[in-house]
Coordinates of C-alpha atoms and ligand atoms in Angstrom, one line a residue:
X1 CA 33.7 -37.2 37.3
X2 CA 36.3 -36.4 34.6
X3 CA 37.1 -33.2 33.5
X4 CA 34.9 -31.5 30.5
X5 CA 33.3 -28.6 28.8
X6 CA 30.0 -28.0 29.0
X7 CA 28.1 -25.8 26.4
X8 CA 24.6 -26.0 24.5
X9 CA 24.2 -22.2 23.5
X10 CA 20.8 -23.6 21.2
X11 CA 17.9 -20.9 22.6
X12 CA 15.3 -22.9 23.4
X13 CA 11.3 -21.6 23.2
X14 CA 9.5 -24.5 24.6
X15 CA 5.6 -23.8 24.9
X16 CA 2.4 -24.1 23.2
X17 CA 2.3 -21.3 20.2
X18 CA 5.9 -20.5 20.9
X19 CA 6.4 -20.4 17.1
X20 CA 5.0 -17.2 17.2
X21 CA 8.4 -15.9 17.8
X22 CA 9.8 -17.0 14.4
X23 CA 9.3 -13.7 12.9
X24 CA 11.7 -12.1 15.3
X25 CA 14.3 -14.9 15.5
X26 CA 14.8 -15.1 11.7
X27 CA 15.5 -11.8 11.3
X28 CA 18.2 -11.7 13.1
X29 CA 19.5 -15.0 10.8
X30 CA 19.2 -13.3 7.4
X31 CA 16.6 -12.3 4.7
X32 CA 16.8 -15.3 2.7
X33 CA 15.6 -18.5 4.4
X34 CA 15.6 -22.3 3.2
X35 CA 12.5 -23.8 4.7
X36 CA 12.6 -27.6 4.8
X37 CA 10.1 -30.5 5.6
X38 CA 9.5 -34.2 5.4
X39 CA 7.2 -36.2 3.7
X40 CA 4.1 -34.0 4.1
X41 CA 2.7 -34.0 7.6
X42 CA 3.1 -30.5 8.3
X43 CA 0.8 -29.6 5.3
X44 CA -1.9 -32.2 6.8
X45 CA -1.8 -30.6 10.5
X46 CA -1.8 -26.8 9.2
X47 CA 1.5 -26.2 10.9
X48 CA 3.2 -25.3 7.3
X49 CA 0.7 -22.4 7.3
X50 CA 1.6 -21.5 10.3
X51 CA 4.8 -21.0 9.4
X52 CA 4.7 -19.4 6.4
X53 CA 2.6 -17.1 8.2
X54 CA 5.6 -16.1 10.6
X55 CA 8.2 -15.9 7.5
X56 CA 5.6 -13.2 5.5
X57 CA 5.3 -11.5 8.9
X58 CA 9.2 -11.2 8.5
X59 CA 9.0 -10.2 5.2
X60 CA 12.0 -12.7 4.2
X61 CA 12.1 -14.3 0.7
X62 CA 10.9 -18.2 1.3
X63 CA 12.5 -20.9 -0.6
X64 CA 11.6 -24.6 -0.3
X65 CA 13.2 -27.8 0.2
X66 CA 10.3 -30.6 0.6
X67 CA 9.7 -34.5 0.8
X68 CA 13.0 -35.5 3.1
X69 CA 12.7 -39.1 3.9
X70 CA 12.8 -40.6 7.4
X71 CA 16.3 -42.4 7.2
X72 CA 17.4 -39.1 5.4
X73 CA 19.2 -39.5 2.3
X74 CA 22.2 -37.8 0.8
X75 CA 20.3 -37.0 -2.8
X76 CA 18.0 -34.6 -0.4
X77 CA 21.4 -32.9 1.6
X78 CA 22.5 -32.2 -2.3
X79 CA 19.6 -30.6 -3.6
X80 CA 19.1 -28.3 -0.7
X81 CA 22.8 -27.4 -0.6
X82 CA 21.8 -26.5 -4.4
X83 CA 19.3 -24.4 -3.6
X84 CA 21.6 -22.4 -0.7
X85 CA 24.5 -22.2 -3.5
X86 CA 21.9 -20.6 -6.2
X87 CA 19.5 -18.6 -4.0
X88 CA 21.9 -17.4 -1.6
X89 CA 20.6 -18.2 1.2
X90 CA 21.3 -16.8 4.5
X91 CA 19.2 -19.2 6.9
X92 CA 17.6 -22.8 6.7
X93 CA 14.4 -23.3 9.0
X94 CA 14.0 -26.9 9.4
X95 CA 10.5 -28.1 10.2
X96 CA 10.5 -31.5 11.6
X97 CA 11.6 -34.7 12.7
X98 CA 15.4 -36.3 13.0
X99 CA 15.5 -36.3 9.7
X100 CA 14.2 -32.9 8.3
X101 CA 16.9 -31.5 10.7
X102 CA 19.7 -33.6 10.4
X103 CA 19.9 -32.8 6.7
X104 CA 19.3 -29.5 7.3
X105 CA 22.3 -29.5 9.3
X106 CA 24.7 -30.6 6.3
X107 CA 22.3 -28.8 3.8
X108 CA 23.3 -25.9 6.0
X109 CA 27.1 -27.2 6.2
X110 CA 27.6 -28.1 2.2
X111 CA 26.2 -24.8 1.2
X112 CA 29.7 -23.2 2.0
X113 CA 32.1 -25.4 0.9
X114 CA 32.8 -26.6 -2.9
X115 CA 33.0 -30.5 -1.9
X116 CA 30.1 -32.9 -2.5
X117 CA 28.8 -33.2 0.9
X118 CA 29.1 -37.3 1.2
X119 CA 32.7 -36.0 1.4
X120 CA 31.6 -34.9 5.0
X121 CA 31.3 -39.1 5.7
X122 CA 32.9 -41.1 3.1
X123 CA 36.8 -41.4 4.0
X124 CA 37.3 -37.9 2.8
X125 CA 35.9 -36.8 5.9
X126 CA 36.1 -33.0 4.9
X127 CA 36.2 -30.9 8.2
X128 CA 33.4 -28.9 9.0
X129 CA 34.2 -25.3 10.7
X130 CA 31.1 -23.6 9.6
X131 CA 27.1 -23.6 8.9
X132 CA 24.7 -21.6 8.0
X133 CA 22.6 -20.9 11.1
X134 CA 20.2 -23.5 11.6
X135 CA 16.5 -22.4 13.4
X136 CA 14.3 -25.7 13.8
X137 CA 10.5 -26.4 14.7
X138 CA 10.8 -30.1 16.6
X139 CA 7.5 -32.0 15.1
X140 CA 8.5 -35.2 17.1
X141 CA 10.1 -36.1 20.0
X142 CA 12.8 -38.5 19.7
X143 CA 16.5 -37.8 17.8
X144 CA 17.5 -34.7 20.0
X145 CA 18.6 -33.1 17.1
X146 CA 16.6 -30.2 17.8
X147 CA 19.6 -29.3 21.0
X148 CA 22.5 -31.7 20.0
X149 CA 25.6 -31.4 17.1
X150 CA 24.9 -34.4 15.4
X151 CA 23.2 -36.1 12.1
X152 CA 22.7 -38.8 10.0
X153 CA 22.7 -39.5 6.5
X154 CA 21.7 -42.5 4.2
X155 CA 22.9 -43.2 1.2
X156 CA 21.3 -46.5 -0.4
X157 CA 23.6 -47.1 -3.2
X158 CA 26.7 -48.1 -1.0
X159 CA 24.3 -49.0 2.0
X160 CA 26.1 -46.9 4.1
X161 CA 24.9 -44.4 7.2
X162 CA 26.4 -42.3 8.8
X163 CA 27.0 -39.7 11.2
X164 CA 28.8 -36.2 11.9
X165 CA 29.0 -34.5 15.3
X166 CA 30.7 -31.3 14.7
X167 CA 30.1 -27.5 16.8
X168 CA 28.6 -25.8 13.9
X169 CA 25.9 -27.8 13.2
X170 CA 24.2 -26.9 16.5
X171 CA 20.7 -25.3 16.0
X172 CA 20.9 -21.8 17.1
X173 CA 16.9 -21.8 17.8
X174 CA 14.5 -24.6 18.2
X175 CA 10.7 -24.5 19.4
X176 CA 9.7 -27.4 20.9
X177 CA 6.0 -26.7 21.0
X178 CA 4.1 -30.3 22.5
X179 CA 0.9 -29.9 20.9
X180 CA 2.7 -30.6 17.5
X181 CA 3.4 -33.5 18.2
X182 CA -0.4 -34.5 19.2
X183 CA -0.3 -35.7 15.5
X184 CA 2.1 -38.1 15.7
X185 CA 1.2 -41.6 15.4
X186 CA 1.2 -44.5 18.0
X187 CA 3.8 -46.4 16.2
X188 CA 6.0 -43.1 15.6
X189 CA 5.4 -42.0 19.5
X190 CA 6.3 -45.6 20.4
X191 CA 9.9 -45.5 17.9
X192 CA 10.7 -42.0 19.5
X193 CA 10.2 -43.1 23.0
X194 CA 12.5 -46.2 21.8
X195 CA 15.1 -43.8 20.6
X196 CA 15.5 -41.7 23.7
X197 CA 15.4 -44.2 26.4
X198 CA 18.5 -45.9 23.9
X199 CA 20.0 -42.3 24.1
X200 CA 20.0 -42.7 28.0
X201 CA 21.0 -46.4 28.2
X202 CA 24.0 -45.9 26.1
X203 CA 25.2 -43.5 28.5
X204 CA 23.8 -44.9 31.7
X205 CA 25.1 -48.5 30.9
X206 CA 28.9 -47.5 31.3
X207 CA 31.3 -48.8 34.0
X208 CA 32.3 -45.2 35.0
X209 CA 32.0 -44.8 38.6
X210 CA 31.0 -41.9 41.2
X211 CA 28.3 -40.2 39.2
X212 CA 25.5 -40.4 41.3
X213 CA 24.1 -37.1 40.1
X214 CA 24.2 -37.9 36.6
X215 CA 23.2 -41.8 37.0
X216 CA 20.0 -40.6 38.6
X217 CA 19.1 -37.9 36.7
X218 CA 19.2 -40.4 33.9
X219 CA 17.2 -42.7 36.2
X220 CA 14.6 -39.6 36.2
X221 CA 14.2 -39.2 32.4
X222 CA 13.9 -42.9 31.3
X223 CA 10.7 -43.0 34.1
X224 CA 9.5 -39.9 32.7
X225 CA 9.6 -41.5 29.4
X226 CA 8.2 -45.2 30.7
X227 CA 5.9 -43.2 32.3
X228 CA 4.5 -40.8 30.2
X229 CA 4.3 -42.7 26.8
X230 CA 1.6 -44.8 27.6
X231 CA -0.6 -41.7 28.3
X232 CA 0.2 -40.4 25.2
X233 CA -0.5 -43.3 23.0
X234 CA -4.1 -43.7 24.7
X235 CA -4.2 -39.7 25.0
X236 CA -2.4 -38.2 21.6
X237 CA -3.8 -34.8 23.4
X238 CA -2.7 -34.9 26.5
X239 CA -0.1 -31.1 26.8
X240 CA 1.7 -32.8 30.3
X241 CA 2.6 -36.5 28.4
X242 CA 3.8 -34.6 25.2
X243 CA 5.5 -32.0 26.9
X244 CA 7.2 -34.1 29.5
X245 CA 8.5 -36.8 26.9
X246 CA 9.6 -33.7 24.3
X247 CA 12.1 -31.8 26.9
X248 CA 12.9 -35.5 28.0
X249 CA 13.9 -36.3 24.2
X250 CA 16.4 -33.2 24.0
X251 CA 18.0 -33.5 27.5
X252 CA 18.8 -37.4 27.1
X253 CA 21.2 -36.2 24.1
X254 CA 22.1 -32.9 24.8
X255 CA 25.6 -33.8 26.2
X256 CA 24.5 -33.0 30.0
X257 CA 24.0 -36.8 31.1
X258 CA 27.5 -37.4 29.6
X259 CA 29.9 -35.9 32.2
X260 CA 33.2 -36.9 30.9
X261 CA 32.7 -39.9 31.1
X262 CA 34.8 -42.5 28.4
X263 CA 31.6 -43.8 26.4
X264 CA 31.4 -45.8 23.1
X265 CA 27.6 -46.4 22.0
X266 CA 27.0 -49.9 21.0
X267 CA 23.5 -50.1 20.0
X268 CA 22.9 -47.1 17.8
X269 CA 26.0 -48.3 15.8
X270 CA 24.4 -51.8 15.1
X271 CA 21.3 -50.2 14.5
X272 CA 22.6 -47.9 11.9
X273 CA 23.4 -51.1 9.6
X274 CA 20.0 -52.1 10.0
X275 CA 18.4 -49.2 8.8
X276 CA 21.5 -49.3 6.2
X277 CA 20.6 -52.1 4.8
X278 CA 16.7 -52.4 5.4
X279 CA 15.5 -48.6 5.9
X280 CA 13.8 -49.5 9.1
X281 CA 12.3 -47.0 11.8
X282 CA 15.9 -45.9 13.4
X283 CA 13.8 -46.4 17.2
X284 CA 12.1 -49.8 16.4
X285 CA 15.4 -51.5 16.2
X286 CA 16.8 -49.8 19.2
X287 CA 14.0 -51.7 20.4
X288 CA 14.5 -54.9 19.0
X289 CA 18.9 -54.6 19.7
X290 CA 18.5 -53.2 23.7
X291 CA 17.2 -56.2 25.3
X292 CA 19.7 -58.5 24.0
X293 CA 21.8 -56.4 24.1
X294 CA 21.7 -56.0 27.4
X295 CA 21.6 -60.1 28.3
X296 CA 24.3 -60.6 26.0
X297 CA 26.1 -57.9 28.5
X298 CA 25.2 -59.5 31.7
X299 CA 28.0 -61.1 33.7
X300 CA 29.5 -60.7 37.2
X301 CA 31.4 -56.9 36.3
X302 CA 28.1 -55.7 34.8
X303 CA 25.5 -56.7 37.3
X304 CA 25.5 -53.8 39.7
X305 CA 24.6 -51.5 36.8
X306 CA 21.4 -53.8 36.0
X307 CA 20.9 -54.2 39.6
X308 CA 20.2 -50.4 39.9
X309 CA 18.2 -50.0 36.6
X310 CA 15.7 -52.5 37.4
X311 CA 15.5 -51.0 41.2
X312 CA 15.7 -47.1 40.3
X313 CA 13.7 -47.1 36.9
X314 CA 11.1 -50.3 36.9
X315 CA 11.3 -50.2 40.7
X316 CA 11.7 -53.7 41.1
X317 CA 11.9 -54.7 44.7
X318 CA 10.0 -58.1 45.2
X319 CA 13.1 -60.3 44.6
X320 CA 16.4 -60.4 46.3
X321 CA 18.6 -62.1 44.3
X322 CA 20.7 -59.7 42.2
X323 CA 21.0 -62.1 39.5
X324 CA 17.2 -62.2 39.3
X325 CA 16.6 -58.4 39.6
X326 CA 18.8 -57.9 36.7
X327 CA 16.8 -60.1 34.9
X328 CA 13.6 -58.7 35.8
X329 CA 15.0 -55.2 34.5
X330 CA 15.4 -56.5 31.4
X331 CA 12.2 -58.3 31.0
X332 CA 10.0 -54.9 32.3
X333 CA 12.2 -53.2 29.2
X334 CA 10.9 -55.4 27.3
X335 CA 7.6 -55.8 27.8
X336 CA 7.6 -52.3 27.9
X337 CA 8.9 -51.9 23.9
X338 CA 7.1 -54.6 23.3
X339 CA 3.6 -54.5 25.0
X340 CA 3.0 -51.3 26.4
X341 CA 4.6 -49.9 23.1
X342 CA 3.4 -52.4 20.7
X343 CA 6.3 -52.8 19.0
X344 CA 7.1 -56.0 16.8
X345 CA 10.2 -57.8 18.6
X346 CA 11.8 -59.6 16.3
X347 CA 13.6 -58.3 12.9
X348 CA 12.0 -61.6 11.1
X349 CA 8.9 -59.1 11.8
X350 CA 10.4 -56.5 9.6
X351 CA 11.7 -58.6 6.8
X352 CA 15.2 -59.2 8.0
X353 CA 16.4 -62.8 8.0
X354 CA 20.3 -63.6 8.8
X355 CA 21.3 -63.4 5.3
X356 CA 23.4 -59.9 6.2
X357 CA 24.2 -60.1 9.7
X358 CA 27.8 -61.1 9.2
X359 CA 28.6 -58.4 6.8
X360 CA 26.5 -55.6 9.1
X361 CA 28.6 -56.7 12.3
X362 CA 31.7 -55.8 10.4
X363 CA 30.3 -52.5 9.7
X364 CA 28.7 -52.1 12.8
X365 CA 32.0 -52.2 15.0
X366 CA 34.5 -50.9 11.5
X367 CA 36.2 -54.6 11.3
X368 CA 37.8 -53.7 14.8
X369 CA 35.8 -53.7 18.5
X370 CA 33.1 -50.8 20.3
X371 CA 35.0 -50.4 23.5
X372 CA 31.0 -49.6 25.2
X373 CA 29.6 -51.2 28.2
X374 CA 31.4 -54.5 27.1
X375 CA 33.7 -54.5 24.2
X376 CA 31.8 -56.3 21.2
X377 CA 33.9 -57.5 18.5
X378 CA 32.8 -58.7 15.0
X379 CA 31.7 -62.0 16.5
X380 CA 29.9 -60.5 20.0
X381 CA 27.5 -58.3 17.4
X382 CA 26.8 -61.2 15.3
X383 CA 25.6 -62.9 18.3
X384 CA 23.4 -60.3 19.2
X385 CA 22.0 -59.7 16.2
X386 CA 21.0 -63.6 15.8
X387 CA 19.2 -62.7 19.1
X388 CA 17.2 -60.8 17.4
X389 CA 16.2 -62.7 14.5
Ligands
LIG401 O1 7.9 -36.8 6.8 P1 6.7 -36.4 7.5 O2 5.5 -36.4 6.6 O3 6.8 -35.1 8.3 O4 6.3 -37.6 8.5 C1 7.2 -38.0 9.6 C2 7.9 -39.3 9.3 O5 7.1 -40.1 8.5 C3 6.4 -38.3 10.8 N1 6.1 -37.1 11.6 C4 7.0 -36.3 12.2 N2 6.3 -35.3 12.9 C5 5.0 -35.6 12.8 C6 4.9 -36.7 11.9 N3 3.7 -37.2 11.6 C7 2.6 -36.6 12.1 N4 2.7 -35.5 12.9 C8 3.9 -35.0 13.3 N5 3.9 -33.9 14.1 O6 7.2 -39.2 11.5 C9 8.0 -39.9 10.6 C10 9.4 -40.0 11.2 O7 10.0 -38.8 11.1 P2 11.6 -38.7 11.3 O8 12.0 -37.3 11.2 O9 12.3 -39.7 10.5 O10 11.7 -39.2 12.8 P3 12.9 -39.1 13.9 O11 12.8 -37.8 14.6 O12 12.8 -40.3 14.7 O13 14.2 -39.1 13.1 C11 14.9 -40.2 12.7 C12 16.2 -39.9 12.1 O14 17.1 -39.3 13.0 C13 18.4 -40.0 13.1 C14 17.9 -41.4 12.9 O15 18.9 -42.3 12.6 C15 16.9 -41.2 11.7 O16 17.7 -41.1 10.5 N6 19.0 -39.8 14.4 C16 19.5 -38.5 14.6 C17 20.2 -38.2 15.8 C18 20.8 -36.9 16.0 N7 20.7 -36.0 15.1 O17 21.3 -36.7 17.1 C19 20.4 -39.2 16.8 C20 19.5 -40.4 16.7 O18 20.1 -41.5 17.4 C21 19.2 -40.9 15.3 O19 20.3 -41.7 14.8
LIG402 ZN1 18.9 -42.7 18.3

């Protein structure tokens, strides 16, 4: 293993009706709290009642930032900066998905600095040495956002998004309560479970070499997730499903898995343009990209690593030929998005011919090469995204 630092200090309540403890955290964030939410389901499931509950119990003045998109855009990181700037607000309390809390994070960044806060991504890329404390309630499992430094931001006129990792944006609370995320549908359960096991394989597919701890703990949390998310899209209730893919979600991005290791992501870059370009479900094209990804990956230097996923995680061991077992791994991924999940496997299923792929490659790998698993040029994404059409 390589040399590195290793520190999370997010406080972590994990537990059915843990958001109890909201009252008591916030207080020690401010008086004056940003509360922020998507598109509405948190009104539907009762769980905004809930927490306005907990914010009168703390007797702190409430203001509102609603209606952040999946794919979240900048318009939404502007308005709620707005509101910090005039309210002067001491805390935002983001309750949601990826995307309530990733703009929360640069709502909670832009509200003390004077810039517009696409100057955060756009070439300006205006440093970012301080937040406002960030508390979050996780409402699906999926981005990791809830326990990692990072976020994501859309903005549709230039068809550009992009990402920040950066200290300050760390949540300093987050309740991870499973039974919230009993309402979330089969097709959002199925994206989520897409996003984290792409969270481990950009990681696990590396050619780093002598992390046995770290490979197999990875090994661990993509079977919990292949395991667990078919009970939960027959079972939305079931506490041990929910709970076991929502700590899963936040360890396979927290930074533990990483160990020093020299890594480039491939697929989340690729998929980025997609959703760019098309504002598609960030995990559905993981799920379309991985698998050919991974064959367009496969050659003699980057067969042991398959060899090991299909035997470790799909537990292949009826064939003997490693070419084959790789092969098999990739097909029991697949089926696995694609049956067990019921995901669409083809972007012609969401509307996306060819007529972009050349200009999204570019973007994809910035008119130069990922240095990931394999190093993918231009031409090598083009390629892969054809395999997808
Ligand atoms: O908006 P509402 O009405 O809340 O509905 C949401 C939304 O439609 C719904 N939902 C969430 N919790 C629910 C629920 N519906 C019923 N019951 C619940 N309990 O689910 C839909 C998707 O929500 P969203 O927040 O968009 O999902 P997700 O958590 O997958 O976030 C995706 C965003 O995060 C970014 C993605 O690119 C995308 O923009 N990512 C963030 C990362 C990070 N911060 O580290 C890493 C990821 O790789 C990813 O890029
Ligand atoms: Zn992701």
């Amino acid at each position: 293993m390589n040399n590195f630092i290793y520190h999370i200090p997010t406080k972590v309540y994990f537990g059915e009706n843990q958001i109890t403890n909201i009252s008591t955290e916030i207080t020690n964030y401010g008086k004056r709290v940003l509360l922020t939410y998507g598109g509405g389901s948190i009104k539907k499931t009762g769980l905004y009642d809930k927490i306005i509950a907990q914010l009168k119990k703390a007797n702190v003045e409430i203001f509102e930032l609603a209606n952040i998109a999946p794919n979240p855009r900048i318009d939404s990181v502007r308005e709620g900066v707005k509101i910090c700037k005039e309210h002067n607000v001491d805390v935002v309390l983001a309750v949601g998905g990826g995307s309530t809390i990733d703009a929360s994070k640069f709502i909670a960044a832009g509200a003390l600095v004077d810039h517009d806060p696409w100057d955060f991504f756009n070439s300006k890329q205006e440093p970012i040495t301080k937040a406002l404390p960030l508390l979050t309630v996780l409402t699906i499992a999926a981005t990791g956002s809830e326990m990692d430094a990072g976020g994501v931001i859309s903005n549709f006129e230039t068809n550009e998004k992009l990402c920040r990792i950066e200290k300050p944006l760390l949540p300093k609370v987050s309740f991870l309560d499973p039974t919230i995320t009993y309402s979330v549908s089969p097709y959002q359960t199925a994206c989520g479970s897409a996003d984290i096991l792409s969270h481990i394989m950009e990681v696990y597919f590396n050619m780093s070499k002598g992390m046995y701890m770290l490979d197999s703990f990875m090994e661990i949390l993509m079977k919990t997730i292949i395991k667990y998310t078919p009970i939960a899209l027959k079972d939305p209730t079931n506490y041990e499903a929910r709970a076991n893919i929502m700590w899963a979600s936040s360890w396979a991005i927290n930074g533990f898995i990483d160990g020093g290791r020299a890594q480039e992501w491939s697929c989340h870059p690729i998929e980025h343009e997609l959703s760019a370009f098309y504002d598609i479900t960030h995990g559905h094209g993981l799920a379309i990209i991985t698998p050919r990804f991974l064959e367009y990956c496969l050659d003699e230097s980057t067969l042991p690593k398959y060899v090991d996923f299909a035997k470790n995680v799909f537990m292949v061991d009826n064939l003997t030929d490693p070419k084959e077992i790789a092969n098999e791994g990739i097909k029991r991924l697949s089926d696995f998005f694609f049956k067990t999940c019921a995901l669409k496997s083809q972007l012609s299923d969401l509307n996306i011919d060819d007529s972009k792929i050349a200009i999204m490659a570019k973007k994809a790998c910035q008119n130069n090469v990922i240095h990931g698993f394999k190093p993918l040029n231009a031409t090598a994404i083009e390629r892969i995204l054809t395999m997808c059409l």
